[in-house]
């Protein structure tokens, strides 16, 4: 895990792909299947994005994030969101020390990877404290700004069932997440393997693959990846298609959507496409790379109207038609 300085961007891109393969195999020691989810979570990390994982209980969402944190040499904190959690429980608070001076005691948000478990269980006031950290890479306590150390990622989980006692994230807050990843049930074969692995006394050791400096270097590298104009045009056109009653709207959007995606979706499509290209061994993204990341980027940014809900037209169906 030595931090090497690369002679060229091509060499750095190859190193990123190699590190990604190593990370995948380390995570695969603990997590069975979920390849797509692992790819998206690592893409978010390399793109300086945050991720929202949505799935029913027991799909190893928390274990997945903990395993990724184990494979990266970074500080990791888990915050379990509950209805009585206060903003100061996340960001920290001012306390009096022995000399009766105010001293800032850091909260759990001061780490590189934050697992925000069941983010929709806490009131908006507490959610917004985390969102300031996600957006500004800093928190404000008693008028003082405290910077967070980089890299900084929030991987939040949300339970789609049992909506009593939850505070759904407003659209503007959802927009802060680069990806919304939906976890499905494992297949029969995968579940057999999961049960075998988790009901024996074998302990799996996950080795550390990357440190903070390398991740920061790879994040810079992703920004430098060249993109052809036609790929950017494709991404922006796709986002414009989602906006009902506008010039570039698709017929499906006019019929089934209340709101479309904002400019952050276009930016994220290009960033994620750049990363996807490198992870698949290319040095510049093409339209296929944009399509590969379109679902998790658009899924939480478009709002269906009453007609779509009444006719059972899912967000996935609409995105598929737009692609």
CSV table of C-alpha atoms in Angstrom, one decimal:
chain,number,residue,atom,x,y,z
A,1,UNK,CA,0.0,0.0,0.0
A,2,UNK,CA,3.0,2.3,-0.7
A,3,UNK,CA,2.1,5.7,-2.0
A,4,UNK,CA,3.7,6.0,-5.4
A,5,UNK,CA,4.0,9.1,-7.5
A,6,UNK,CA,3.1,8.2,-11.0
A,7,UNK,CA,5.1,9.3,-14.1
A,8,UNK,CA,2.0,9.7,-16.2
A,9,UNK,CA,-1.8,9.9,-15.9
A,10,UNK,CA,-2.1,6.7,-18.0
A,11,UNK,CA,0.1,4.9,-15.4
A,12,UNK,CA,-2.1,6.3,-12.6
A,13,UNK,CA,-5.2,5.2,-14.4
A,14,UNK,CA,-3.8,1.6,-14.7
A,15,UNK,CA,-3.0,1.7,-11.0
A,16,UNK,CA,-6.5,2.8,-10.2
A,17,UNK,CA,-8.0,-0.1,-12.1
A,18,UNK,CA,-5.6,-2.5,-10.4
A,19,UNK,CA,-6.4,-1.1,-6.9
A,20,UNK,CA,-10.1,-1.5,-7.8
A,21,UNK,CA,-9.7,-5.2,-8.7
A,22,UNK,CA,-7.8,-5.7,-5.4
A,23,UNK,CA,-10.5,-3.9,-3.4
A,24,UNK,CA,-13.2,-6.0,-5.1
A,25,UNK,CA,-11.4,-9.3,-4.2
A,26,UNK,CA,-10.9,-8.2,-0.6
A,27,UNK,CA,-14.5,-7.1,-0.2
A,28,UNK,CA,-15.6,-10.4,-2.0
A,29,UNK,CA,-14.1,-12.4,0.9
A,30,UNK,CA,-16.9,-11.1,3.1
A,31,UNK,CA,-19.7,-10.0,0.8
A,32,UNK,CA,-21.3,-12.5,-1.5
A,33,UNK,CA,-22.6,-11.2,-4.9
A,34,UNK,CA,-23.6,-7.5,-4.8
A,35,UNK,CA,-20.9,-6.8,-7.5
A,36,UNK,CA,-22.9,-3.9,-9.0
A,37,UNK,CA,-23.4,-2.3,-5.5
A,38,UNK,CA,-19.7,-2.7,-4.7
A,39,UNK,CA,-18.8,-1.1,-8.1
A,40,UNK,CA,-21.1,1.9,-7.5
A,41,UNK,CA,-19.9,2.5,-3.9
A,42,UNK,CA,-16.2,2.4,-5.0
A,43,UNK,CA,-17.1,4.7,-7.9
A,44,UNK,CA,-18.7,7.2,-5.5
A,45,UNK,CA,-15.6,7.1,-3.3
A,46,UNK,CA,-13.2,7.8,-6.3
A,47,UNK,CA,-15.5,10.6,-7.6
A,48,UNK,CA,-15.8,12.3,-4.2
A,49,UNK,CA,-19.5,11.5,-4.0
A,50,UNK,CA,-21.8,10.2,-1.3
A,51,UNK,CA,-24.1,7.2,-1.6
A,52,UNK,CA,-27.5,6.2,-0.4
A,53,UNK,CA,-28.2,2.4,-0.1
A,54,UNK,CA,-31.8,1.4,0.0
A,55,UNK,CA,-32.9,-2.1,0.8
A,56,UNK,CA,-34.9,-4.3,3.2
A,57,UNK,CA,-33.3,-5.3,6.5
A,58,UNK,CA,-30.8,-8.1,6.5
A,59,UNK,CA,-29.2,-7.5,3.1
A,60,UNK,CA,-25.8,-6.8,4.8
A,61,UNK,CA,-25.9,-3.0,3.9
A,62,UNK,CA,-24.1,-2.2,7.1
A,63,UNK,CA,-21.7,-5.1,6.8
A,64,UNK,CA,-20.9,-4.0,3.2
A,65,UNK,CA,-20.0,-0.5,4.2
A,66,UNK,CA,-17.9,-1.8,7.2
A,67,UNK,CA,-16.1,-4.2,4.8
A,68,UNK,CA,-15.3,-1.4,2.4
A,69,UNK,CA,-14.0,0.7,5.3
A,70,UNK,CA,-11.8,-2.2,6.4
A,71,UNK,CA,-10.2,-2.5,2.9
A,72,UNK,CA,-9.4,1.2,2.9
A,73,UNK,CA,-6.9,2.6,5.4
A,74,UNK,CA,-9.3,5.3,6.7
A,75,UNK,CA,-11.1,6.3,9.9
A,76,UNK,CA,-14.6,4.9,10.0
A,77,UNK,CA,-17.6,5.8,12.2
A,78,UNK,CA,-21.1,4.5,12.3
A,79,UNK,CA,-24.0,6.7,13.4
A,80,UNK,CA,-27.2,4.9,14.1
A,81,UNK,CA,-30.0,7.5,13.3
A,82,UNK,CA,-32.9,7.5,15.8
A,83,UNK,CA,-35.9,9.9,16.2
A,84,UNK,CA,-34.3,11.5,19.3
A,85,UNK,CA,-30.8,12.1,17.8
A,86,UNK,CA,-29.7,15.7,18.1
A,87,UNK,CA,-27.4,17.6,15.7
A,88,UNK,CA,-24.8,17.9,18.4
A,89,UNK,CA,-24.8,14.1,18.7
A,90,UNK,CA,-23.4,14.0,15.1
A,91,UNK,CA,-21.1,17.1,14.8
A,92,UNK,CA,-20.0,17.5,18.5
A,93,UNK,CA,-20.6,20.2,21.0
A,94,UNK,CA,-18.9,22.9,23.1
A,95,UNK,CA,-18.2,21.8,26.7
A,96,UNK,CA,-16.5,23.6,29.7
A,97,UNK,CA,-13.1,22.2,30.7
A,98,UNK,CA,-11.5,22.4,34.1
A,99,UNK,CA,-10.4,26.0,33.6
A,100,UNK,CA,-14.0,26.9,32.7
A,101,UNK,CA,-13.0,27.5,29.1
A,102,UNK,CA,-15.2,26.3,26.2
A,103,UNK,CA,-13.7,23.5,24.4
A,104,UNK,CA,-15.0,21.8,21.2
A,105,UNK,CA,-15.5,18.0,21.5
A,106,UNK,CA,-15.7,16.4,18.1
A,107,UNK,CA,-18.6,14.3,17.2
A,108,UNK,CA,-18.6,11.0,15.2
A,109,UNK,CA,-18.8,13.0,11.9
A,110,UNK,CA,-15.1,13.6,12.2
A,111,UNK,CA,-13.9,10.5,10.3
A,112,UNK,CA,-13.2,9.7,6.6
A,113,UNK,CA,-16.1,7.3,6.1
A,114,UNK,CA,-19.4,7.8,7.9
A,115,UNK,CA,-22.0,5.1,7.8
A,116,UNK,CA,-25.3,6.9,8.4
A,117,UNK,CA,-27.6,4.0,9.3
A,118,UNK,CA,-31.3,4.4,8.7
A,119,UNK,CA,-30.9,8.1,7.8
A,120,UNK,CA,-34.7,8.5,7.4
A,121,UNK,CA,-35.4,7.7,11.1
A,122,UNK,CA,-34.2,11.1,12.3
A,123,UNK,CA,-35.8,14.5,12.2
A,124,UNK,CA,-34.9,17.1,9.5
A,125,UNK,CA,-32.9,19.2,11.9
A,126,UNK,CA,-30.4,16.3,12.5
A,127,UNK,CA,-30.4,15.3,8.8
A,128,UNK,CA,-29.4,18.8,7.8
A,129,UNK,CA,-26.4,18.8,10.2
A,130,UNK,CA,-25.1,15.8,8.3
A,131,UNK,CA,-25.9,17.4,4.9
A,132,UNK,CA,-23.9,20.5,5.8
A,133,UNK,CA,-20.9,18.2,6.4
A,134,UNK,CA,-21.5,16.4,3.1
A,135,UNK,CA,-21.7,19.6,1.1
A,136,UNK,CA,-19.2,21.9,2.8
A,137,UNK,CA,-16.7,19.3,4.2
A,138,UNK,CA,-17.0,21.3,7.4
A,139,UNK,CA,-19.4,21.8,10.3
A,140,UNK,CA,-20.4,24.9,12.2
A,141,UNK,CA,-20.8,24.8,16.0
A,142,UNK,CA,-21.4,28.0,18.0
A,143,UNK,CA,-20.5,30.1,15.0
A,144,UNK,CA,-17.1,28.4,14.6
A,145,UNK,CA,-16.4,26.4,11.4
A,146,UNK,CA,-14.5,23.1,11.9
A,147,UNK,CA,-13.1,21.5,8.7
A,148,UNK,CA,-13.4,17.7,8.2
A,149,UNK,CA,-10.4,15.8,7.1
A,150,UNK,CA,-10.5,14.5,3.4
A,151,UNK,CA,-11.3,12.1,1.9
A,152,UNK,CA,-14.8,12.3,3.4
A,153,UNK,CA,-17.7,10.1,2.3
A,154,UNK,CA,-21.2,9.5,3.7
A,155,UNK,CA,-22.7,6.2,2.9
A,156,UNK,CA,-26.3,6.3,4.2
A,157,UNK,CA,-28.7,3.4,4.4
A,158,UNK,CA,-32.5,3.7,4.2
A,159,UNK,CA,-35.1,1.0,4.8
A,160,UNK,CA,-37.9,1.2,2.2
A,161,UNK,CA,-40.5,-0.7,4.3
A,162,UNK,CA,-42.2,0.4,7.6
A,163,UNK,CA,-42.6,4.1,6.9
A,164,UNK,CA,-44.2,5.0,10.2
A,165,UNK,CA,-41.9,7.1,12.3
A,166,UNK,CA,-39.7,8.0,9.4
A,167,UNK,CA,-38.8,11.4,8.0
A,168,UNK,CA,-38.4,10.9,4.2
A,169,UNK,CA,-35.4,12.9,2.9
A,170,UNK,CA,-36.7,16.0,0.9
A,171,UNK,CA,-35.7,16.1,-2.8
A,172,UNK,CA,-33.0,18.8,-2.2
A,173,UNK,CA,-31.4,16.5,0.3
A,174,UNK,CA,-31.6,13.5,-1.8
A,175,UNK,CA,-29.9,15.5,-4.6
A,176,UNK,CA,-26.7,15.7,-2.4
A,177,UNK,CA,-26.2,11.9,-2.9
A,178,UNK,CA,-24.4,11.0,-6.1
A,179,UNK,CA,-26.0,7.6,-6.2
A,180,UNK,CA,-29.1,5.9,-4.9
A,181,UNK,CA,-28.3,2.2,-4.9
A,182,UNK,CA,-31.2,-0.3,-4.6
A,183,UNK,CA,-30.2,-3.6,-3.1
A,184,UNK,CA,-32.1,-6.7,-4.2
A,185,UNK,CA,-32.5,-10.0,-2.5
A,186,UNK,CA,-29.6,-12.5,-3.1
A,187,UNK,CA,-30.2,-15.4,-5.5
A,188,UNK,CA,-30.7,-18.9,-4.2
A,189,UNK,CA,-27.1,-19.9,-4.8
A,190,UNK,CA,-25.7,-16.7,-3.2
A,191,UNK,CA,-27.9,-17.1,-0.2
A,192,UNK,CA,-26.6,-20.7,0.3
A,193,UNK,CA,-23.1,-19.3,0.2
A,194,UNK,CA,-24.0,-16.5,2.7
A,195,UNK,CA,-25.5,-18.9,5.1
A,196,UNK,CA,-22.5,-21.3,4.9
A,197,UNK,CA,-20.1,-18.4,5.5
A,198,UNK,CA,-21.9,-16.7,8.3
A,199,UNK,CA,-22.9,-19.6,10.4
A,200,UNK,CA,-19.5,-21.2,10.9
A,201,UNK,CA,-16.6,-20.0,13.1
A,202,UNK,CA,-14.3,-19.0,10.3
A,203,UNK,CA,-13.1,-15.4,10.7
A,204,UNK,CA,-12.2,-13.6,7.4
A,205,UNK,CA,-9.3,-11.1,7.4
A,206,UNK,CA,-9.8,-8.2,5.0
A,207,UNK,CA,-6.5,-6.6,4.0
A,208,UNK,CA,-6.1,-2.8,3.6
A,209,UNK,CA,-5.6,-1.9,-0.1
A,210,UNK,CA,-5.6,1.9,-0.3
A,211,UNK,CA,-4.8,4.8,2.0
A,212,UNK,CA,-6.1,8.4,2.2
A,213,UNK,CA,-3.3,9.9,0.0
A,214,UNK,CA,-3.8,7.5,-2.8
A,215,UNK,CA,-7.6,8.0,-2.7
A,216,UNK,CA,-7.1,11.8,-2.9
A,217,UNK,CA,-4.7,11.3,-5.9
A,218,UNK,CA,-7.2,9.0,-7.7
A,219,UNK,CA,-9.9,11.6,-7.1
A,220,UNK,CA,-7.7,14.2,-8.8
A,221,UNK,CA,-7.0,11.8,-11.6
A,222,UNK,CA,-10.8,11.2,-12.3
A,223,UNK,CA,-11.2,15.0,-12.8
A,224,UNK,CA,-8.4,15.0,-15.4
A,225,UNK,CA,-9.9,12.2,-17.6
A,226,UNK,CA,-10.7,13.8,-21.0
A,227,UNK,CA,-14.3,13.5,-22.3
A,228,UNK,CA,-15.5,13.9,-25.9
A,229,UNK,CA,-18.1,16.6,-26.5
A,230,UNK,CA,-20.6,14.1,-27.8
A,231,UNK,CA,-20.5,12.2,-24.5
A,232,UNK,CA,-21.2,15.4,-22.5
A,233,UNK,CA,-24.0,16.3,-25.0
A,234,UNK,CA,-25.5,12.9,-24.5
A,235,UNK,CA,-25.5,13.2,-20.7
A,236,UNK,CA,-27.0,16.7,-20.7
A,237,UNK,CA,-29.6,15.8,-23.3
A,238,UNK,CA,-30.6,12.8,-21.1
A,239,UNK,CA,-31.0,15.0,-18.1
A,240,UNK,CA,-33.0,17.5,-20.1
A,241,UNK,CA,-35.3,14.7,-21.3
A,242,UNK,CA,-36.4,14.2,-17.6
A,243,UNK,CA,-37.7,17.7,-17.2
A,244,UNK,CA,-41.5,17.9,-18.0
A,245,UNK,CA,-42.9,20.8,-19.9
A,246,UNK,CA,-39.5,22.1,-21.0
A,247,UNK,CA,-38.0,22.3,-24.5
A,248,UNK,CA,-36.0,19.1,-24.4
A,249,UNK,CA,-38.6,17.0,-22.5
A,250,UNK,CA,-39.4,13.5,-23.6
A,251,UNK,CA,-43.0,12.5,-24.1
A,252,UNK,CA,-42.7,10.0,-21.2
A,253,UNK,CA,-41.6,12.8,-18.9
A,254,UNK,CA,-44.5,15.1,-19.9
A,255,UNK,CA,-46.9,12.2,-19.2
A,256,UNK,CA,-45.5,10.6,-16.0
A,257,UNK,CA,-43.2,13.1,-14.2
A,258,UNK,CA,-43.8,15.9,-11.9
A,259,UNK,CA,-40.2,17.1,-11.7
A,260,UNK,CA,-37.0,16.2,-13.5
A,261,UNK,CA,-33.4,16.1,-12.5
A,262,UNK,CA,-31.3,19.2,-11.9
A,263,UNK,CA,-27.8,20.2,-13.2
A,264,UNK,CA,-26.1,18.1,-10.5
A,265,UNK,CA,-27.3,15.0,-12.3
A,266,UNK,CA,-25.5,16.0,-15.5
A,267,UNK,CA,-22.3,16.7,-13.5
A,268,UNK,CA,-22.5,13.4,-11.7
A,269,UNK,CA,-23.2,11.5,-15.0
A,270,UNK,CA,-19.9,12.7,-16.5
A,271,UNK,CA,-17.8,12.2,-13.3
A,272,UNK,CA,-19.2,8.7,-12.8
A,273,UNK,CA,-18.8,7.9,-16.5
A,274,UNK,CA,-15.1,8.9,-16.3
A,275,UNK,CA,-14.5,6.6,-13.3
A,276,UNK,CA,-16.5,3.8,-15.0
A,277,UNK,CA,-14.3,4.1,-18.1
A,278,UNK,CA,-11.1,3.8,-16.0
A,279,UNK,CA,-12.4,0.9,-14.0
A,280,UNK,CA,-13.2,-1.0,-17.2
A,281,UNK,CA,-9.8,-0.3,-18.7
A,282,UNK,CA,-10.5,2.7,-21.0
A,283,UNK,CA,-8.9,6.1,-20.7
A,284,UNK,CA,-11.9,8.2,-21.8
A,285,UNK,CA,-15.6,7.5,-21.3
A,286,UNK,CA,-18.1,6.9,-24.1
A,287,UNK,CA,-21.9,6.9,-24.2
A,288,UNK,CA,-22.0,3.3,-22.8
A,289,UNK,CA,-20.3,4.5,-19.6
A,290,UNK,CA,-22.9,7.2,-19.2
A,291,UNK,CA,-25.7,4.6,-19.6
A,292,UNK,CA,-23.9,2.3,-17.0
A,293,UNK,CA,-24.3,4.9,-14.3
A,294,UNK,CA,-27.6,6.5,-15.4
A,295,UNK,CA,-30.0,4.5,-13.1
A,296,UNK,CA,-28.4,5.2,-9.7
A,297,UNK,CA,-27.9,8.8,-10.6
A,298,UNK,CA,-31.4,9.6,-11.9
A,299,UNK,CA,-33.4,7.2,-9.7
A,300,UNK,CA,-33.8,9.7,-6.8
A,301,UNK,CA,-33.8,12.9,-8.8
A,302,UNK,CA,-37.0,12.5,-10.7
A,303,UNK,CA,-40.4,12.7,-9.1
A,304,UNK,CA,-43.4,10.7,-10.6
A,305,UNK,CA,-46.8,12.3,-10.9
A,306,UNK,CA,-50.1,11.0,-9.8
A,307,UNK,CA,-50.8,9.3,-13.2
A,308,UNK,CA,-47.5,7.3,-13.0
A,309,UNK,CA,-48.3,6.2,-9.5
A,310,UNK,CA,-51.9,5.2,-10.3
A,311,UNK,CA,-50.8,3.2,-13.4
A,312,UNK,CA,-47.9,1.6,-11.6
A,313,UNK,CA,-45.2,3.1,-13.9
A,314,UNK,CA,-41.9,2.8,-11.9
A,315,UNK,CA,-39.0,5.3,-12.0
A,316,UNK,CA,-36.9,2.5,-13.5
A,317,UNK,CA,-39.4,2.0,-16.4
A,318,UNK,CA,-39.3,5.8,-17.1
A,319,UNK,CA,-35.4,5.9,-17.1
A,320,UNK,CA,-35.3,2.8,-19.3
A,321,UNK,CA,-37.5,4.5,-21.9
A,322,UNK,CA,-35.4,7.7,-21.8
A,323,UNK,CA,-32.2,5.7,-22.4
